[in-house]
Coordinates of N, CA, C and O in Angstrom, one line a residue:
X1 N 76.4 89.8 160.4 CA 77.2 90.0 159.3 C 78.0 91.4 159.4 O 77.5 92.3 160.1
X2 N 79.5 91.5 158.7 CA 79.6 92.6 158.9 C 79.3 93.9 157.8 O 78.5 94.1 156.9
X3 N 80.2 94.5 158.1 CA 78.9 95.9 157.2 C 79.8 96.1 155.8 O 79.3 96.8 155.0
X4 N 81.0 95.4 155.5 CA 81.8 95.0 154.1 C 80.6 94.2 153.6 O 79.7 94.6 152.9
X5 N 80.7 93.1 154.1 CA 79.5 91.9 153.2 C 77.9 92.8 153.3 O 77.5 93.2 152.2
X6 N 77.3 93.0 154.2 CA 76.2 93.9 153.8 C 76.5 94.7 152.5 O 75.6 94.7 151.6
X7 N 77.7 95.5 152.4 CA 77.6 96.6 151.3 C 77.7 96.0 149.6 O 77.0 96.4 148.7
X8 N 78.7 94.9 149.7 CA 79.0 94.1 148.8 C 77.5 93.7 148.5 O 76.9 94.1 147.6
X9 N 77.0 92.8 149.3 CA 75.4 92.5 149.2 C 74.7 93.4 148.2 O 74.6 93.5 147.0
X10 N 74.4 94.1 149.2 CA 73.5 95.8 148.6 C 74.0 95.6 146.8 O 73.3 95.1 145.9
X11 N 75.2 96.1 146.6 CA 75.6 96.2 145.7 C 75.4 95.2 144.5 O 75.2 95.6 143.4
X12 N 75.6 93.9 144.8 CA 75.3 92.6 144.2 C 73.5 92.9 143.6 O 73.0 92.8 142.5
X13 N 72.7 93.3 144.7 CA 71.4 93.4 144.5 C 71.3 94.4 143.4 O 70.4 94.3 142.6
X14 N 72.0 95.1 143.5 CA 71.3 96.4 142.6 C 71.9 96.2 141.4 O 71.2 96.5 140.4
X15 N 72.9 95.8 141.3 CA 73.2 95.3 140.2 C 72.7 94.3 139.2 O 73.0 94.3 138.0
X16 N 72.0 93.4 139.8 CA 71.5 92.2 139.4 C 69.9 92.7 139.8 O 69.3 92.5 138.7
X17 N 69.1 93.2 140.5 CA 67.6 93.4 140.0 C 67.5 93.7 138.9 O 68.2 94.3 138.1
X18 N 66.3 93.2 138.7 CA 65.6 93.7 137.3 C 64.9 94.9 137.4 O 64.2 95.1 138.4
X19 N 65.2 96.0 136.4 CA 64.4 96.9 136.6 C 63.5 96.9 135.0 O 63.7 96.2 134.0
X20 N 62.4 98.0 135.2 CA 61.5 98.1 133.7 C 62.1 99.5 132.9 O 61.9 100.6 133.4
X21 N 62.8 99.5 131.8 CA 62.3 100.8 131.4 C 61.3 101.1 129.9 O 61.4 100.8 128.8
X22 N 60.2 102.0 130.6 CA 59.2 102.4 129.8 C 59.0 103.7 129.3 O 59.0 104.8 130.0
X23 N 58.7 103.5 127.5 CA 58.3 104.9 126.8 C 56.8 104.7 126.8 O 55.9 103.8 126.8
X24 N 56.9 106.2 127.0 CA 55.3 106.1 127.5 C 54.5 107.6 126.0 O 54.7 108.8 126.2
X25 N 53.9 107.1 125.0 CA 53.1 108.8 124.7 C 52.4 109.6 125.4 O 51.2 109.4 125.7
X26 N 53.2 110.6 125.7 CA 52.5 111.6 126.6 C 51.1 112.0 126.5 O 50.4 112.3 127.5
X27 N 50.8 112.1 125.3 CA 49.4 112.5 125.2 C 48.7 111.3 125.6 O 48.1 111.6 126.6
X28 N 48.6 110.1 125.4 CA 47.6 108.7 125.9 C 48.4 108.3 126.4 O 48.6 107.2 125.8
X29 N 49.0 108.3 127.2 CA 49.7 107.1 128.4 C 49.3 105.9 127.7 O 48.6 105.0 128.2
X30 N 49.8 105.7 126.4 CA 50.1 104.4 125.9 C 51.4 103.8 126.1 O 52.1 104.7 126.5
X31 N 51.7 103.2 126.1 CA 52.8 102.2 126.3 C 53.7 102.2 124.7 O 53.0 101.7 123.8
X32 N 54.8 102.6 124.3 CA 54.9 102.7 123.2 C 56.5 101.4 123.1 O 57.1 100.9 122.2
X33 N 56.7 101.3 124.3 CA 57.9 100.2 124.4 C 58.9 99.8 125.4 O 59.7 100.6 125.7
X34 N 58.9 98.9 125.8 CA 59.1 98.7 127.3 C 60.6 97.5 127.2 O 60.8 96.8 126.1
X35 N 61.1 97.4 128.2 CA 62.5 96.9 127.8 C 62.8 96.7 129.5 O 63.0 97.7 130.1
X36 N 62.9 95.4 130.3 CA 63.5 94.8 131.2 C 65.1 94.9 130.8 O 65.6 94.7 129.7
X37 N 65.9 95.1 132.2 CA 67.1 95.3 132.2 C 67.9 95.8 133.9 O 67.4 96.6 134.6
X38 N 68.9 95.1 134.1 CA 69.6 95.2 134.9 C 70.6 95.7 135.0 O 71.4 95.4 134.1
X39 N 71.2 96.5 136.1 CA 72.1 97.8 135.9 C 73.5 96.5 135.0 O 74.0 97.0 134.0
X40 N 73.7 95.7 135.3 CA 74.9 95.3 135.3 C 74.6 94.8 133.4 O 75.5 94.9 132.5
X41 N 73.6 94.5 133.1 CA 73.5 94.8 131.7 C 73.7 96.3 130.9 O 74.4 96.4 129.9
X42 N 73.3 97.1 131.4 CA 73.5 98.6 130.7 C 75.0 98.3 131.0 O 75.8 98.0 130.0
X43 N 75.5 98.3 132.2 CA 76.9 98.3 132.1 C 77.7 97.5 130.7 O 78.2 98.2 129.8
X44 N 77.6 96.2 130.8 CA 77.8 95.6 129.9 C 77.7 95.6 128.5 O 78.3 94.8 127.7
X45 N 76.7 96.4 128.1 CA 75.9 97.0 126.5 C 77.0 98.1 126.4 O 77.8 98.3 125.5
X46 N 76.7 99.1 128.0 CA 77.8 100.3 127.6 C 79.7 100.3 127.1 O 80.4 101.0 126.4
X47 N 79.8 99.0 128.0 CA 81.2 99.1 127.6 C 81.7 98.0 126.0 O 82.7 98.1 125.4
X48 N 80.6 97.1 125.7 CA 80.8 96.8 124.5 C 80.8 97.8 123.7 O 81.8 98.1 123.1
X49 N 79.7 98.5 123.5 CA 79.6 99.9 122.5 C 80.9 100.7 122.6 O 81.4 101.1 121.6
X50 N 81.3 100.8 123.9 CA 82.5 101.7 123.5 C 83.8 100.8 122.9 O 84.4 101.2 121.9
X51 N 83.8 100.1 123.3 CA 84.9 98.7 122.5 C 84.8 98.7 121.0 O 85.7 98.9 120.2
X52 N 83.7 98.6 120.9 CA 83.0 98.7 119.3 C 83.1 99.6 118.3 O 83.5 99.4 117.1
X53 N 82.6 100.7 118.9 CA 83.5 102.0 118.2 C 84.7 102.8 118.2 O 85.1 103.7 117.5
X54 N 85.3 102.1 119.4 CA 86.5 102.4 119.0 C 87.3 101.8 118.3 O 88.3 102.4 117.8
X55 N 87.2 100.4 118.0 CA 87.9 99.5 117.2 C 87.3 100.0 115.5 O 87.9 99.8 114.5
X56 N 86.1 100.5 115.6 CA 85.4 100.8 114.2 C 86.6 101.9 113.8 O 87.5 101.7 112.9
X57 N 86.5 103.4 115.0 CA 87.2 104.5 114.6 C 88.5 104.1 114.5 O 89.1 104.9 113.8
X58 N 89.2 103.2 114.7 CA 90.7 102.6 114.6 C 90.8 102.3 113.4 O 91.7 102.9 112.7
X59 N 89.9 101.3 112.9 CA 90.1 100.6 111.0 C 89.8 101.7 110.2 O 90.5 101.8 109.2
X60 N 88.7 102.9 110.3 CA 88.5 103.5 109.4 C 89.6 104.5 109.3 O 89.9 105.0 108.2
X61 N 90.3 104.8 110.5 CA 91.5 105.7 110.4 C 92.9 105.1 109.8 O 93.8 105.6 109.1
X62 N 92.8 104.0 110.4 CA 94.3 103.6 109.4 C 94.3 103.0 108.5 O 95.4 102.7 108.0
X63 N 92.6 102.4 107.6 CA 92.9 101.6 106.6 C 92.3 102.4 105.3 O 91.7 101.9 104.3
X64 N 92.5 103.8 105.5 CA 91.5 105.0 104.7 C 92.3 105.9 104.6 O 93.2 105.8 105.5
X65 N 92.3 106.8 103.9 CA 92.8 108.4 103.6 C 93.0 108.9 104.8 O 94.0 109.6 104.8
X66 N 92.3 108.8 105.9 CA 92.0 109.8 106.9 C 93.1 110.2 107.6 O 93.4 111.2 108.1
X67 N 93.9 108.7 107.5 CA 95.1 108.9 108.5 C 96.4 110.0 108.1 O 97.2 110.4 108.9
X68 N 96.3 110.5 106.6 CA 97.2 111.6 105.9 C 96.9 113.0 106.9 O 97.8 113.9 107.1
X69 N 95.3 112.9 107.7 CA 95.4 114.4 108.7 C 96.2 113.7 110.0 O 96.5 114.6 110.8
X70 N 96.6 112.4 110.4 CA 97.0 112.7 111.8 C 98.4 113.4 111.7 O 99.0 113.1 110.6
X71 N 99.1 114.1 112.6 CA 100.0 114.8 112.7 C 101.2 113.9 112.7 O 101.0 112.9 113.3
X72 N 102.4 114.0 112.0 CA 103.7 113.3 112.0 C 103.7 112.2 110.9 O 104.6 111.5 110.5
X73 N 102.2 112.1 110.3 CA 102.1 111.1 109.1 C 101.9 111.4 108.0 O 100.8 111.9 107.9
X74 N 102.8 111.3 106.7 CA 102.8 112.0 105.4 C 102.9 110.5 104.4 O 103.6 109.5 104.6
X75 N 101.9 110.8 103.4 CA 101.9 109.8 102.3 C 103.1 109.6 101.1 O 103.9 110.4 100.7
X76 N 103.1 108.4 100.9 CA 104.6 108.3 100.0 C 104.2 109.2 98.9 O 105.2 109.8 98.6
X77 N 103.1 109.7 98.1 CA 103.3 110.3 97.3 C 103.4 111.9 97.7 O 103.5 112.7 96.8
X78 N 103.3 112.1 98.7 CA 103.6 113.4 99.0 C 105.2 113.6 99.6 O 105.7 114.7 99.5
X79 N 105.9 112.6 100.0 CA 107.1 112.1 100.2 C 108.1 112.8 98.9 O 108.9 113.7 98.8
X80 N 107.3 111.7 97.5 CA 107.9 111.9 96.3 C 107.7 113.5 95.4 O 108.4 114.0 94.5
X81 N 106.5 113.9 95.9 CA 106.5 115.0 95.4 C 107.2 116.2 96.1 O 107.1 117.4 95.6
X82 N 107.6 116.0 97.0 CA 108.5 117.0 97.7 C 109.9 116.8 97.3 O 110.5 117.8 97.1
X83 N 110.9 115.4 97.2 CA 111.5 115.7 96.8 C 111.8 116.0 95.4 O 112.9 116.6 95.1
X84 N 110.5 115.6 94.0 CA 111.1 116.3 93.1 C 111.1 117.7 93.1 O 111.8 118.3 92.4
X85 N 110.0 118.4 94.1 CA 110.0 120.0 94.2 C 111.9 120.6 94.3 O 112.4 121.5 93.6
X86 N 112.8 119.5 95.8 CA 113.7 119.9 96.2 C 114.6 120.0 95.3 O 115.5 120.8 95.3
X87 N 114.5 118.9 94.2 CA 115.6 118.6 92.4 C 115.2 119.7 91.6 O 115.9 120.3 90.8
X88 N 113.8 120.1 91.9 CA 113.8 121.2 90.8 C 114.0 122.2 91.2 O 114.2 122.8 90.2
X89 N 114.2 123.2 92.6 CA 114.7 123.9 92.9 C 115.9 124.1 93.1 O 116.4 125.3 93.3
X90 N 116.4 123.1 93.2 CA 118.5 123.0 93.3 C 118.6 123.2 92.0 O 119.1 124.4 91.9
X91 N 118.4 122.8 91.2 CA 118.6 123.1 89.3 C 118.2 124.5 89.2 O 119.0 125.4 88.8
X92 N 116.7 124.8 89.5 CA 116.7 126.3 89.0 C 117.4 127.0 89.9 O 117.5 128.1 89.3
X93 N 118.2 127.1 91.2 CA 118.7 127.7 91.7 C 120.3 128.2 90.8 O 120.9 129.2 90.4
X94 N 120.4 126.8 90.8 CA 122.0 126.4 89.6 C 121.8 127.5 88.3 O 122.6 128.4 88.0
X95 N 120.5 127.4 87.6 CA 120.2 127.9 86.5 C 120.2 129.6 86.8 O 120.7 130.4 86.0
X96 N 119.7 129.7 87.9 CA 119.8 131.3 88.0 C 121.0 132.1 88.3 O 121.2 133.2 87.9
X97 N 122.0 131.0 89.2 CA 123.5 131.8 89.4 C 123.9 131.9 88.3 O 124.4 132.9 88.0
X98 N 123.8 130.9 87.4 CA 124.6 131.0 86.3 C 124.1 132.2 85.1 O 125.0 132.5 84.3
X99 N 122.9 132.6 85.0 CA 122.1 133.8 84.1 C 122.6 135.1 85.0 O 122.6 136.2 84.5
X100 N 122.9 134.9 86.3 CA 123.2 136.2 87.1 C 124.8 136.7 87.1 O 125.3 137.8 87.4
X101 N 125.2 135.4 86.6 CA 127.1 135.8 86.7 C 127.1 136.3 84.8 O 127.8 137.2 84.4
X102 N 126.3 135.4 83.8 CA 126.0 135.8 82.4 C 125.8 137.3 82.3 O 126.5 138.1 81.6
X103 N 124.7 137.7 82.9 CA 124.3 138.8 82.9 C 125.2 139.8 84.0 O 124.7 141.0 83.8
X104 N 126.2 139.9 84.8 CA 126.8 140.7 85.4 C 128.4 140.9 84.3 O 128.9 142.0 84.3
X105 N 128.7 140.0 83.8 CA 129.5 140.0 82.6 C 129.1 140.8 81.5 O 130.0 141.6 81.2
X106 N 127.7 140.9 80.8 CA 127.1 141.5 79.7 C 127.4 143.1 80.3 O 127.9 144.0 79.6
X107 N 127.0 143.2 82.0 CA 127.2 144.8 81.9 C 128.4 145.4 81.9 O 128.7 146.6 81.7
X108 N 129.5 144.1 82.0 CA 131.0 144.4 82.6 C 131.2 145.5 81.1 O 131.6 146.6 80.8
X109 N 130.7 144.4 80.4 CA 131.4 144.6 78.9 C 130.8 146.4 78.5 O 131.4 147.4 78.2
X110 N 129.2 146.3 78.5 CA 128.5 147.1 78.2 C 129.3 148.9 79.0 O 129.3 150.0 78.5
X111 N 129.8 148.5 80.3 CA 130.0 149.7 81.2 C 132.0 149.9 80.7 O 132.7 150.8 81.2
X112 N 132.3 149.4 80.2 CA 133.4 149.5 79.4 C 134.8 148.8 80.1 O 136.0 148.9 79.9
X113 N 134.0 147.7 81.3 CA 135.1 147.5 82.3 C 136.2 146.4 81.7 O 137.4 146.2 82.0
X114 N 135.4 146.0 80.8 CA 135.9 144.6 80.2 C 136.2 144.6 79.0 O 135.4 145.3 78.4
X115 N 136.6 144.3 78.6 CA 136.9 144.1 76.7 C 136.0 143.0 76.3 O 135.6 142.0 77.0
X116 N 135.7 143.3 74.9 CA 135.0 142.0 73.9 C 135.7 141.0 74.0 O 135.5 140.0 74.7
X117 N 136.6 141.2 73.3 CA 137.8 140.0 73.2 C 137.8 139.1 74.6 O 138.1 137.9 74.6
X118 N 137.4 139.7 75.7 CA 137.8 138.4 76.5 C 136.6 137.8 77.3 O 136.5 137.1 78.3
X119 N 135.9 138.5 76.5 CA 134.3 138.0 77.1 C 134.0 136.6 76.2 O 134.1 136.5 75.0
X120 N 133.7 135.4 77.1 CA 133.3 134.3 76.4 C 132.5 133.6 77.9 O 132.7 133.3 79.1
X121 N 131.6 133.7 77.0 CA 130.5 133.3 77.6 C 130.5 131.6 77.8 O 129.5 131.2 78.4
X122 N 131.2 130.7 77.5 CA 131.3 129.3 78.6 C 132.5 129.6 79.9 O 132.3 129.4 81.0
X123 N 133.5 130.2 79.4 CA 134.1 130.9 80.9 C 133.5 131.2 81.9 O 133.8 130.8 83.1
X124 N 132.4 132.1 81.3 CA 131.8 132.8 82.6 C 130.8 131.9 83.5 O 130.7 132.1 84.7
X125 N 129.9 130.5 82.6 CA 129.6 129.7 82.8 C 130.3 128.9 83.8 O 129.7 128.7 84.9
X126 N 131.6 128.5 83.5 CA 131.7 127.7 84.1 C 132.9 128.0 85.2 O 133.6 127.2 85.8
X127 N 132.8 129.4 85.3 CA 133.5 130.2 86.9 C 131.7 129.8 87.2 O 131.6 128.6 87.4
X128 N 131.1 130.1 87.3 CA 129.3 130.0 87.8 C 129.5 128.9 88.7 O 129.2 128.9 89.9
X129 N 130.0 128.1 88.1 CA 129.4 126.7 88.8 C 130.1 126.7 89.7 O 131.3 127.0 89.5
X130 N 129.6 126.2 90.9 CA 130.2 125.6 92.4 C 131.3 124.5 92.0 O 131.1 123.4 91.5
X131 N 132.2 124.9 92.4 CA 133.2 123.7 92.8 C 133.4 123.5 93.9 O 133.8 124.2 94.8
X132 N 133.0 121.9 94.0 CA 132.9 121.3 95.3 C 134.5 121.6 96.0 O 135.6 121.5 95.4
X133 N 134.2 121.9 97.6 CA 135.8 122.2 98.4 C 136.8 121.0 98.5 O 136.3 120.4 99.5
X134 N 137.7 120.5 98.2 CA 138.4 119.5 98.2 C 138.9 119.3 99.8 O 139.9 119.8 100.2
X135 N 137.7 118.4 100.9 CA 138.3 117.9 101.9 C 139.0 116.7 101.8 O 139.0 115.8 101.0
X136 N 139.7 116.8 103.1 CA 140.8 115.4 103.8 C 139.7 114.8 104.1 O 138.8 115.4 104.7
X137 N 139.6 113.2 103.4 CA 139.5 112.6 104.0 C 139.7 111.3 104.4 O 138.9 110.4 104.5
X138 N 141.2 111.7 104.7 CA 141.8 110.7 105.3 C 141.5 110.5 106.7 O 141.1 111.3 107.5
X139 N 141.6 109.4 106.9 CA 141.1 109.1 107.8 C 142.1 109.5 109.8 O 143.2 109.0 110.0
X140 N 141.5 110.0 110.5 CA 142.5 110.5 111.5 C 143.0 109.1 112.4 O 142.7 108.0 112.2
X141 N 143.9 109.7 113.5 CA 144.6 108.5 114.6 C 143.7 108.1 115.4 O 143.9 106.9 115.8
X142 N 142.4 108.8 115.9 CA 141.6 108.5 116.6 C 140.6 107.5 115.8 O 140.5 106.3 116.2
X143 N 140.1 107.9 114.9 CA 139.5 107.1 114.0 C 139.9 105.6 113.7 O 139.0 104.7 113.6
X144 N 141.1 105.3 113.5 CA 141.7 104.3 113.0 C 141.9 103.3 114.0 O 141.9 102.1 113.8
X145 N 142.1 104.1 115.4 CA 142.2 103.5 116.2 C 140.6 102.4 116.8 O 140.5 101.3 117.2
X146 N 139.7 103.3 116.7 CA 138.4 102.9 117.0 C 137.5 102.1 115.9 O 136.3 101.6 116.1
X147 N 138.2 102.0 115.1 CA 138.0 100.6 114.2 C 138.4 99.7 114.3 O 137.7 98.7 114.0
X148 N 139.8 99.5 115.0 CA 140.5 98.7 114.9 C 139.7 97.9 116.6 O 139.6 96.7 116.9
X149 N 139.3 98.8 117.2 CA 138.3 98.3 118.6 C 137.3 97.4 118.0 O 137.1 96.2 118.1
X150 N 136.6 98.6 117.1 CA 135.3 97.8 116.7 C 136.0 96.3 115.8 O 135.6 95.3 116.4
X151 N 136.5 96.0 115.2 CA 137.0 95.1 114.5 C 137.3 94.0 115.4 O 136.8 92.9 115.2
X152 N 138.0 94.3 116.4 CA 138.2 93.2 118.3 C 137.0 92.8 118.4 O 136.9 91.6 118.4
X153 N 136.0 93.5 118.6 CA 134.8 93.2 119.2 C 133.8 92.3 118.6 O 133.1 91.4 119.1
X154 N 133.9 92.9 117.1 CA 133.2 91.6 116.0 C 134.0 90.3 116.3 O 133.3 89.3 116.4
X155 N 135.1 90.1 116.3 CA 135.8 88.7 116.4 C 135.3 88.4 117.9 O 134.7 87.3 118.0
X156 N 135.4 89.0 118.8 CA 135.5 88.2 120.3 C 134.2 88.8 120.5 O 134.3 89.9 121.1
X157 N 132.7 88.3 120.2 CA 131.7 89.4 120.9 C 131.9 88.6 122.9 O 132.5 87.7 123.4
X158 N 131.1 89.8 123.4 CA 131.0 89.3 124.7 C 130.1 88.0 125.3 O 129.1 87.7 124.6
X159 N 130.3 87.4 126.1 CA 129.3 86.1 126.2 C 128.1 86.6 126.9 O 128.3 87.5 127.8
X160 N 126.9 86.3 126.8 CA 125.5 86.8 127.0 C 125.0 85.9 128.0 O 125.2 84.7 127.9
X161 N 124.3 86.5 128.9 CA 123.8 86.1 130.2 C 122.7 85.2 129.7 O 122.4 85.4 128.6
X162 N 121.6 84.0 130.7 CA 121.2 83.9 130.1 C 119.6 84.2 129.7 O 118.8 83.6 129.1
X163 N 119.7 85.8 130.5 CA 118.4 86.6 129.9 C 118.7 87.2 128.5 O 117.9 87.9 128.0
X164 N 119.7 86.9 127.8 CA 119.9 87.5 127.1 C 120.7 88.6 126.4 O 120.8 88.8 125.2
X165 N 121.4 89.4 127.6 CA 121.6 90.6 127.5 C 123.4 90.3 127.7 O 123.8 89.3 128.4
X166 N 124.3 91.5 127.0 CA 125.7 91.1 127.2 C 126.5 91.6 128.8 O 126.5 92.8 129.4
X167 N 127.2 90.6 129.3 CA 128.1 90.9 130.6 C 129.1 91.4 129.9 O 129.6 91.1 128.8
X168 N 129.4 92.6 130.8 CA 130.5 93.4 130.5 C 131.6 92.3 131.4 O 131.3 91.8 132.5
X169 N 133.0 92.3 130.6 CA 134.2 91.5 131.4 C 134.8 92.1 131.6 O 135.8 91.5 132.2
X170 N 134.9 93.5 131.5 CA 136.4 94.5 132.1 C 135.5 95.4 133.5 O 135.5 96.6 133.6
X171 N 135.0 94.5 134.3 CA 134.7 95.3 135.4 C 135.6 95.8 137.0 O 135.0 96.5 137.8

């Protein structure tokens, strides 16, 4: 024979003998429990168990709370409570320019820069508020142009190979 099939052999044997394992109490060498087993069983016990708990640790993490600690995953109500944090801080932000431009007027008047008479306090209000910048947006030559492509291309798509995928025709 040669010495592959010998080792293979060997191997097959040890795998497949039976061995004993025994608990023994130390103090009376009693026998407290004894268990026949073959390597290729522990094998087999060992890799179920790990199958087993890892599929356990899989359901308990994605079908439970737990999964809110893995990194990159945030819950919808933490979702919703950040954006009303971001609405209430855009407002009090709004609210504060506008008490800071109120109150920079109060000293104009107070430091004698300004007259009564032309202090009116919705004026000053409503210089406060942001006026949005009036952009173009008309649309440019380049733009219009590349619509008018895309617009070609919905009417005439390309014809598809048949894995699936599109042949380019302007090669």
């Amino acid at each position: 024979m040669s010495k592959k099939r010998l080792k293979r052999r060997k191997i097959k044997e040890n795998l497949f003998n039976k061995r004993r394992l025994i608990i023994l109490n130390e103090d009376t060498f009693e026998e407290t429990f004894s268990l026949k087993l073959t390597l290729m069983n522990v094998f087999v016990v060992a890799t179920l168990g790990a199958i087993i708990i890892t599929i356990i640790t899989t359901f308990v993490i994605a079908f439970t709370p737990l999964r809110e600690f893995i990194p990159g995953y945030y819950s919808s109500k933490l979702k919703k409570d950040a954006m009303g944090l971001a609405l209430k801080s855009d407002s009090l932000s709004r609210a504060l320019k506008k008490n800071e431009a109120y109150i920079q007027s109060i000293q104009k008047v107070l430091t004698g820069e300004l007259e009564y008479a032309k202090f009116n306090k919705d004026s000053i209000l409503s210089a406060a508020d942001e006026v949005p910048s009036q952009a173009d947006l008309s649309a440019s030559k380049q733009e219009l142009e590349l619509r008018e492509q895309v617009a070609k291309e919905e009417k005439n798509p390309l014809p598809t190979s048949p894995k699936g995928r599109r042949q380019d025709t302007k090669k």
